[in-house]
């Protein structure tokens, strides 16, 4: 998921070195442009063996830079011009050879030359390695990657899985959407750097028998957006998710559960090890007292089964009651159908938490947009309607401000 303006106003130099993963650079260019960036593609001679500059020019809407000897640059200094304009340089794919060149500070072709010539504190370098698993595992490459990091570059991936050579292992370049999200995250302010955040998301499923159960319409989108926004802000994030069909945000640790009791059992021990807790999950209030072992059958008599219900443990309230030295700073959610502020304020008191975020459940469940009302002791703040990811980032900003170690 990206929202249209995530890279608005960013100028990215996208460098391609030689590798089969060049085919992913076409999609990556489209993703970056769709997210609002301008993209200047630079290709090594080897990269042009894998994908043509024609394709890359069409997708980036700019002529591709190929040589430091290109006489069309008025000052004949392509390497200086390109690196001075860029908000970041992203090398994708970065071959083993190209990484070695970066580490050595080589400058005998345009791409390595412009990386060397970039103003190092103003123009970050991000590198997405792509190579066969043996090349990646080789001590020379590992040494080079460690040195590249030590020199200030950010290394993205690589991923693991099937490789073009038919082998399986580490060394695949991250997918275009993953690299786009890495770049978006890279530019986000690190408001939660060094902090740990636990978040619950989605509905719970309370079994009636092996094939039926009670659940609700929560899609998990808001909680997953909060997990992503917190990770983008530099937090170490654990996400406990009910049954939802959503991909795990990058760099987020995910634990899947079904029932409220399972969510409670997963969250309570983790809560004491996290500094922040955001309870976004729409946890079922009740569950059938005894789930049947076998499917409950109609017996033809017209009689309907009567479900005996029992109350689920309140996860948020239990976390909020932990002893102070083990209690994270807690945020509750209130999904209401009416009287949002009154219910949210009531929840603030009842659960004993410093912040409750209200939203209208039926209007937001399953949607990509939402409106939030933040309710605390001091008053109410409305975050106006917007994409859930934008709201999640705003909420993270509010959480960072209110829970900062100075004020707690
Ligand atoms: O109790 P109620 O559902 O009104 O409050 C909602 C808030 O409490 C949400 O933050 C929800 O995640 C949390 N909650 C919980 N465990 C429950 C019920 C709600 O953590 N059993």
Coordinates of C-alpha atoms and ligand atoms in Angstrom, one line a residue:
X1 CA 0.0 0.0 0.0
X2 CA 1.3 3.5 -0.8
X3 CA -0.7 6.7 -0.9
X4 CA -0.3 9.0 -3.9
X5 CA 1.9 11.6 -2.3
X6 CA 4.3 9.5 -0.3
X7 CA 7.3 10.5 -2.4
X8 CA 5.9 13.8 -3.7
X9 CA 8.7 16.3 -4.4
X10 CA 11.5 13.7 -4.0
X11 CA 14.0 13.4 -6.8
X12 CA 15.5 9.9 -6.9
X13 CA 18.6 8.8 -8.9
X14 CA 17.9 5.2 -9.7
X15 CA 21.1 3.4 -10.6
X16 CA 21.0 0.0 -12.4
X17 CA 24.1 -2.2 -12.4
X18 CA 24.3 -5.5 -14.3
X19 CA 22.1 -8.3 -13.1
X20 CA 19.0 -10.2 -14.1
X21 CA 17.0 -8.3 -11.5
X22 CA 17.1 -5.3 -13.9
X23 CA 13.7 -6.5 -15.0
X24 CA 12.3 -5.4 -11.6
X25 CA 13.8 -1.9 -12.1
X26 CA 11.1 -1.2 -14.7
X27 CA 8.3 -1.9 -12.2
X28 CA 10.2 0.0 -9.5
X29 CA 10.4 3.1 -11.7
X30 CA 6.7 3.0 -12.2
X31 CA 6.0 2.6 -8.5
X32 CA 8.3 5.5 -7.6
X33 CA 6.7 7.7 -10.2
X34 CA 3.2 6.7 -9.0
X35 CA 4.2 7.6 -5.4
X36 CA 5.0 11.1 -6.7
X37 CA 8.8 11.0 -7.1
X38 CA 10.8 12.2 -10.1
X39 CA 13.2 9.5 -11.2
X40 CA 16.5 9.9 -13.1
X41 CA 17.7 6.5 -14.3
X42 CA 21.5 5.9 -14.6
X43 CA 22.7 2.6 -16.1
X44 CA 26.0 0.9 -16.2
X45 CA 27.1 -0.7 -19.5
X46 CA 26.4 -4.1 -18.0
X47 CA 22.8 -3.1 -17.0
X48 CA 22.0 -2.3 -20.7
X49 CA 22.7 -6.0 -21.5
X50 CA 19.7 -6.9 -19.3
X51 CA 17.1 -4.1 -20.0
X52 CA 17.1 -1.3 -22.6
X53 CA 17.5 2.4 -21.8
X54 CA 14.4 2.8 -24.1
X55 CA 12.2 1.0 -21.6
X56 CA 13.7 2.9 -18.7
X57 CA 13.4 6.3 -20.4
X58 CA 9.7 5.7 -21.3
X59 CA 8.9 4.7 -17.7
X60 CA 10.8 7.5 -16.0
X61 CA 9.9 10.1 -18.7
X62 CA 13.6 11.2 -18.8
X63 CA 16.6 10.3 -21.0
X64 CA 18.7 7.7 -19.2
X65 CA 22.2 8.7 -18.2
X66 CA 24.7 6.2 -19.5
X67 CA 28.1 7.8 -19.8
X68 CA 30.3 10.4 -18.1
X69 CA 31.4 11.4 -21.6
X70 CA 27.9 12.5 -22.7
X71 CA 28.6 15.8 -24.4
X72 CA 24.9 16.9 -24.0
X73 CA 25.6 18.1 -20.5
X74 CA 26.5 21.8 -20.9
X75 CA 29.2 21.7 -18.3
X76 CA 30.2 18.1 -19.2
X77 CA 29.9 17.1 -15.5
X78 CA 27.0 14.6 -15.5
X79 CA 28.3 13.0 -12.2
X80 CA 28.2 16.4 -10.4
X81 CA 24.8 17.5 -11.8
X82 CA 23.1 14.2 -11.1
X83 CA 24.2 13.8 -7.6
X84 CA 23.5 17.5 -6.6
X85 CA 19.9 17.3 -7.6
X86 CA 19.1 14.0 -5.9
X87 CA 17.3 13.5 -2.6
X88 CA 18.7 10.0 -2.6
X89 CA 20.5 7.6 -4.8
X90 CA 19.1 4.1 -5.0
X91 CA 21.1 1.3 -6.6
X92 CA 18.7 -1.4 -7.7
X93 CA 20.0 -3.9 -8.7
X94 CA 23.4 -3.6 -7.0
X95 CA 25.6 -6.5 -8.3
X96 CA 28.4 -8.0 -6.3
X97 CA 30.9 -6.3 -8.6
X98 CA 29.2 -2.9 -8.3
X99 CA 29.2 -3.1 -4.5
X100 CA 32.9 -3.9 -4.6
X101 CA 33.4 -0.8 -6.8
X102 CA 31.5 1.4 -4.3
X103 CA 33.6 0.0 -1.4
X104 CA 36.8 0.7 -3.3
X105 CA 35.7 4.2 -4.3
X106 CA 36.2 3.4 -8.0
X107 CA 35.1 6.1 -10.5
X108 CA 35.8 4.8 -14.0
X109 CA 32.2 4.8 -15.1
X110 CA 29.3 7.2 -14.5
X111 CA 27.3 5.4 -11.8
X112 CA 30.2 4.6 -9.4
X113 CA 31.6 8.1 -10.3
X114 CA 28.4 9.9 -9.2
X115 CA 28.1 7.8 -6.0
X116 CA 31.6 8.9 -5.1
X117 CA 31.0 12.5 -6.1
X118 CA 27.7 12.8 -4.1
X119 CA 27.6 15.2 -1.1
X120 CA 27.7 12.4 1.5
X121 CA 25.7 14.2 4.3
X122 CA 23.0 15.5 1.9
X123 CA 22.5 12.7 -0.5
X124 CA 21.9 9.3 1.1
X125 CA 22.9 6.1 -0.8
X126 CA 20.6 3.1 -0.7
X127 CA 21.7 -0.2 -2.1
X128 CA 19.5 -3.2 -3.1
X129 CA 21.8 -6.2 -3.6
X130 CA 20.9 -8.8 -6.2
X131 CA 23.0 -11.8 -6.9
X132 CA 23.3 -15.6 -6.7
X133 CA 23.3 -17.0 -3.2
X134 CA 26.9 -18.2 -3.3
X135 CA 28.1 -14.7 -4.5
X136 CA 26.1 -13.1 -1.6
X137 CA 27.4 -15.6 1.0
X138 CA 31.0 -15.2 -0.2
X139 CA 33.3 -13.7 2.4
X140 CA 34.4 -11.0 -0.1
X141 CA 30.8 -9.8 -0.6
X142 CA 30.0 -10.0 3.1
X143 CA 33.1 -8.0 3.9
X144 CA 32.2 -5.4 1.2
X145 CA 28.6 -5.1 2.4
X146 CA 29.8 -4.6 6.0
X147 CA 32.2 -1.9 4.8
X148 CA 29.4 -0.3 2.7
X149 CA 27.3 0.0 5.8
X150 CA 30.2 1.4 7.8
X151 CA 30.6 4.0 5.0
X152 CA 27.0 5.2 5.7
X153 CA 25.0 3.4 2.9
X154 CA 21.7 1.8 3.7
X155 CA 21.5 -1.8 2.5
X156 CA 17.9 -3.0 1.5
X157 CA 17.5 -6.7 1.7
X158 CA 18.3 -8.9 -0.1
X159 CA 15.4 -11.2 0.1
X160 CA 15.4 -15.0 0.1
X161 CA 13.8 -17.5 -2.3
X162 CA 14.0 -18.8 -5.8
X163 CA 16.8 -17.4 -7.9
X164 CA 17.0 -17.0 -11.7
X165 CA 19.9 -19.6 -11.7
X166 CA 17.5 -22.2 -10.3
X167 CA 19.0 -22.2 -6.8
X168 CA 17.2 -21.2 -3.7
X169 CA 18.6 -18.9 -1.0
X170 CA 19.6 -15.3 0.0
X171 CA 20.4 -12.8 -2.6
X172 CA 17.2 -12.0 -4.5
X173 CA 16.6 -8.3 -5.0
X174 CA 13.6 -7.1 -3.0
X175 CA 10.4 -6.7 -5.0
X176 CA 9.6 -3.3 -6.6
X177 CA 6.8 -2.6 -4.0
X178 CA 9.1 -3.6 -1.1
X179 CA 11.8 -1.2 -2.4
X180 CA 9.3 1.6 -2.8
X181 CA 8.1 1.1 0.8
X182 CA 11.7 1.0 2.0
X183 CA 12.3 4.3 0.3
X184 CA 9.1 5.9 1.7
X185 CA 10.1 4.7 5.2
X186 CA 13.6 6.0 4.8
X187 CA 12.3 9.6 4.4
X188 CA 9.9 9.4 7.4
X189 CA 10.9 11.2 10.6
X190 CA 12.2 8.7 13.2
X191 CA 9.9 9.8 16.0
X192 CA 9.9 6.4 17.7
X193 CA 13.6 5.5 17.2
X194 CA 14.8 3.1 19.8
X195 CA 11.3 2.5 21.2
X196 CA 9.2 -0.7 21.3
X197 CA 5.5 -0.8 20.3
X198 CA 3.0 -3.6 20.5
X199 CA -0.2 -3.4 18.6
X200 CA -3.3 -5.6 18.3
X201 CA -5.3 -5.6 15.1
X202 CA -8.3 -7.2 13.3
X203 CA -11.3 -9.1 14.7
X204 CA -11.3 -12.2 16.8
X205 CA -13.1 -15.4 16.0
X206 CA -15.0 -17.2 18.7
X207 CA -15.7 -20.8 17.8
X208 CA -19.2 -22.2 18.2
X209 CA -18.2 -25.6 16.7
X210 CA -15.4 -26.7 14.3
X211 CA -17.1 -25.0 11.3
X212 CA -18.9 -21.9 12.8
X213 CA -18.0 -18.9 14.9
X214 CA -18.8 -15.4 16.0
X215 CA -16.7 -12.6 14.5
X216 CA -17.1 -9.0 13.3
X217 CA -16.4 -6.8 10.3
X218 CA -13.0 -5.4 11.4
X219 CA -10.5 -5.8 8.5
X220 CA -7.4 -5.1 10.5
X221 CA -6.4 -2.3 8.1
X222 CA -6.2 0.5 10.8
X223 CA -4.0 -1.7 13.1
X224 CA -1.8 -2.8 10.3
X225 CA -1.4 0.8 9.2
X226 CA -0.4 1.7 12.7
X227 CA 2.2 -1.1 12.8
X228 CA 3.6 0.1 9.5
X229 CA 3.7 3.8 10.6
X230 CA 5.4 2.9 13.8
X231 CA 8.0 0.8 12.0
X232 CA 8.6 3.7 9.6
X233 CA 9.1 5.9 12.6
X234 CA 11.9 3.7 13.8
X235 CA 10.1 1.6 16.4
X236 CA 10.6 -2.1 17.0
X237 CA 7.1 -3.3 16.3
X238 CA 5.2 -6.5 17.3
X239 CA 1.8 -7.0 15.8
X240 CA -0.7 -9.5 17.2
X241 CA -3.3 -10.0 14.5
X242 CA -6.7 -11.7 14.6
X243 CA -7.9 -13.6 11.4
X244 CA -7.3 -11.1 8.6
X245 CA -6.0 -11.2 5.0
X246 CA -3.4 -8.6 5.0
X247 CA 0.3 -8.7 4.2
X248 CA 2.7 -8.1 7.1
X249 CA 4.2 -4.6 7.0
X250 CA 8.0 -4.6 6.5
X251 CA 10.2 -5.0 9.6
X252 CA 7.2 -5.9 11.7
X253 CA 7.1 -9.0 13.9
X254 CA 3.7 -10.7 13.5
X255 CA 1.9 -13.2 15.7
X256 CA -1.4 -14.6 14.4
X257 CA -4.2 -15.6 16.7
X258 CA -7.9 -16.5 16.4
X259 CA -9.8 -16.0 19.6
X260 CA -9.8 -13.2 22.2
X261 CA -8.3 -15.7 24.7
X262 CA -5.5 -16.5 22.4
X263 CA -4.9 -12.7 21.8
X264 CA -4.9 -12.2 25.6
X265 CA -2.4 -15.0 26.1
X266 CA -0.1 -13.7 23.4
X267 CA -0.3 -10.0 24.4
X268 CA 0.0 -10.1 28.2
X269 CA 3.6 -11.5 28.4
X270 CA 4.7 -9.3 25.5
X271 CA 3.1 -6.1 26.9
X272 CA 5.6 -6.0 29.8
X273 CA 8.5 -6.0 27.3
X274 CA 7.1 -3.1 25.2
X275 CA 7.1 0.6 26.0
X276 CA 4.0 1.4 24.0
X277 CA 0.7 -0.6 23.5
X278 CA -2.0 0.3 20.9
X279 CA -5.1 -1.9 21.2
X280 CA -6.7 -1.5 17.8
X281 CA -8.3 -5.0 17.6
X282 CA -12.0 -5.3 17.7
X283 CA -12.0 -8.0 20.3
X284 CA -15.2 -10.0 20.8
X285 CA -16.8 -9.2 24.1
X286 CA -18.3 -12.7 24.5
X287 CA -17.6 -16.2 23.4
X288 CA -19.7 -19.4 23.5
X289 CA -19.1 -21.0 26.8
X290 CA -18.3 -24.4 25.4
X291 CA -17.5 -24.8 21.7
X292 CA -18.9 -28.1 20.5
X293 CA -16.3 -30.7 19.5
X294 CA -18.4 -31.7 16.4
X295 CA -20.6 -29.7 14.0
X296 CA -23.9 -29.0 15.6
X297 CA -26.6 -30.6 13.4
X298 CA -30.2 -29.7 12.7
X299 CA -32.3 -32.6 14.1
X300 CA -35.5 -31.8 12.1
X301 CA -37.4 -30.9 15.2
X302 CA -37.3 -27.1 14.5
X303 CA -35.6 -26.5 17.8
X304 CA -32.7 -24.1 17.7
X305 CA -29.5 -24.5 19.8
X306 CA -29.2 -22.0 22.6
X307 CA -25.7 -20.6 22.9
X308 CA -24.4 -20.0 26.5
X309 CA -22.0 -17.1 26.4
X310 CA -19.3 -16.0 28.7
X311 CA -17.3 -12.8 28.8
X312 CA -13.8 -12.6 27.3
X313 CA -10.9 -11.1 29.2
X314 CA -10.3 -7.4 28.5
X315 CA -6.9 -7.3 27.1
X316 CA -6.4 -3.5 27.1
X317 CA -7.7 -3.1 30.7
X318 CA -5.5 -6.0 31.9
X319 CA -2.4 -4.4 30.3
X320 CA -3.3 -1.0 31.7
X321 CA -3.4 -2.6 35.2
X322 CA 0.1 -4.1 35.0
X323 CA 2.4 -2.9 37.7
X324 CA 3.9 0.5 36.7
X325 CA 7.4 -0.9 36.0
X326 CA 6.0 -3.4 33.5
X327 CA 3.2 -1.3 32.1
X328 CA 3.5 0.2 28.5
X329 CA 2.0 3.6 27.7
X330 CA -1.5 2.4 26.4
X331 CA -3.7 3.6 23.7
X332 CA -7.3 2.2 23.3
X333 CA -9.6 2.4 20.4
X334 CA -13.3 2.9 20.5
X335 CA -15.3 1.7 17.5
X336 CA -18.8 3.2 18.1
X337 CA -21.9 3.7 16.1
X338 CA -23.0 6.9 17.9
X339 CA -21.9 9.4 20.6
X340 CA -18.3 8.9 19.7
X341 CA -16.7 11.3 22.1
X342 CA -18.9 10.4 25.1
X343 CA -18.2 6.7 24.7
X344 CA -14.5 7.3 24.1
X345 CA -14.2 9.4 27.2
X346 CA -16.1 6.8 29.2
X347 CA -13.6 4.2 27.9
X348 CA -10.6 6.4 28.9
X349 CA -11.8 6.2 32.5
X350 CA -13.0 2.6 32.5
X351 CA -9.8 1.2 31.0
X352 CA -7.5 3.5 32.9
X353 CA -5.5 4.5 29.8
X354 CA -4.0 7.9 28.8
X355 CA -5.4 8.0 25.3
X356 CA -8.5 6.6 23.5
X357 CA -9.0 7.0 19.7
X358 CA -12.6 7.0 18.6
X359 CA -13.9 6.1 15.2
X360 CA -17.3 5.2 13.8
X361 CA -17.1 1.4 13.4
X362 CA -19.7 0.8 10.6
X363 CA -18.3 3.7 8.6
X364 CA -14.7 2.5 8.7
X365 CA -14.6 -1.3 8.9
X366 CA -13.1 -2.6 5.7
X367 CA -12.5 0.8 4.3
X368 CA -9.2 2.5 3.3
X369 CA -10.2 5.8 4.8
X370 CA -11.2 6.8 8.3
X371 CA -11.7 9.8 10.6
X372 CA -10.2 9.7 14.2
X373 CA -11.0 11.6 17.3
X374 CA -8.3 11.5 20.0
X375 CA -9.7 11.8 23.5
X376 CA -7.5 12.3 26.6
X377 CA -7.7 14.1 29.9
X378 CA -7.0 17.5 28.3
X379 CA -9.7 17.3 25.6
X380 CA -10.4 16.1 22.1
X381 CA -8.4 16.4 18.8
X382 CA -9.9 15.4 15.5
X383 CA -7.8 13.9 12.7
X384 CA -9.9 14.7 9.7
X385 CA -10.8 12.1 7.1
X386 CA -7.9 10.6 5.2
X387 CA -6.2 7.3 4.2
X388 CA -5.7 5.0 7.1
X389 CA -1.9 5.1 6.6
X390 CA -1.9 8.9 6.8
X391 CA -4.0 8.9 9.9
X392 CA -1.7 6.2 11.4
X393 CA 1.3 8.4 10.8
X394 CA -0.5 11.3 12.5
X395 CA -1.4 9.1 15.4
X396 CA 2.2 7.9 15.7
X397 CA 3.2 11.6 15.9
X398 CA 0.7 12.2 18.7
X399 CA 1.8 9.0 20.6
X400 CA 5.4 10.0 20.3
X401 CA 4.7 13.5 21.6
X402 CA 2.4 12.5 24.5
X403 CA 4.4 9.4 25.6
X404 CA 7.9 10.9 25.3
X405 CA 10.1 9.7 28.1
X406 CA 10.3 13.3 29.3
X407 CA 6.6 13.6 30.0
X408 CA 5.8 10.1 31.4
Ligands
LIG1 O1 -14.3 -2.7 25.8 P1 -14.5 -2.0 24.5 O2 -14.7 -3.0 23.3 O3 -15.6 -1.0 24.6 O4 -13.1 -1.2 24.2 C1 -12.4 -1.1 23.1 C2 -11.0 -1.1 23.3 O5 -10.6 -2.1 24.2 C3 -10.2 -1.3 22.1 O6 -8.9 -0.7 22.2 C4 -10.0 -2.8 22.1 O7 -8.8 -3.3 21.3 C5 -9.8 -3.1 23.6 N1 -10.4 -4.4 24.0 C6 -9.5 -5.4 24.5 N2 -10.0 -6.6 24.9 C7 -11.3 -6.8 25.0 C8 -12.2 -5.8 24.5 C9 -11.7 -4.6 24.0 O8 -8.3 -5.2 24.4 N3 -11.8 -8.0 25.4

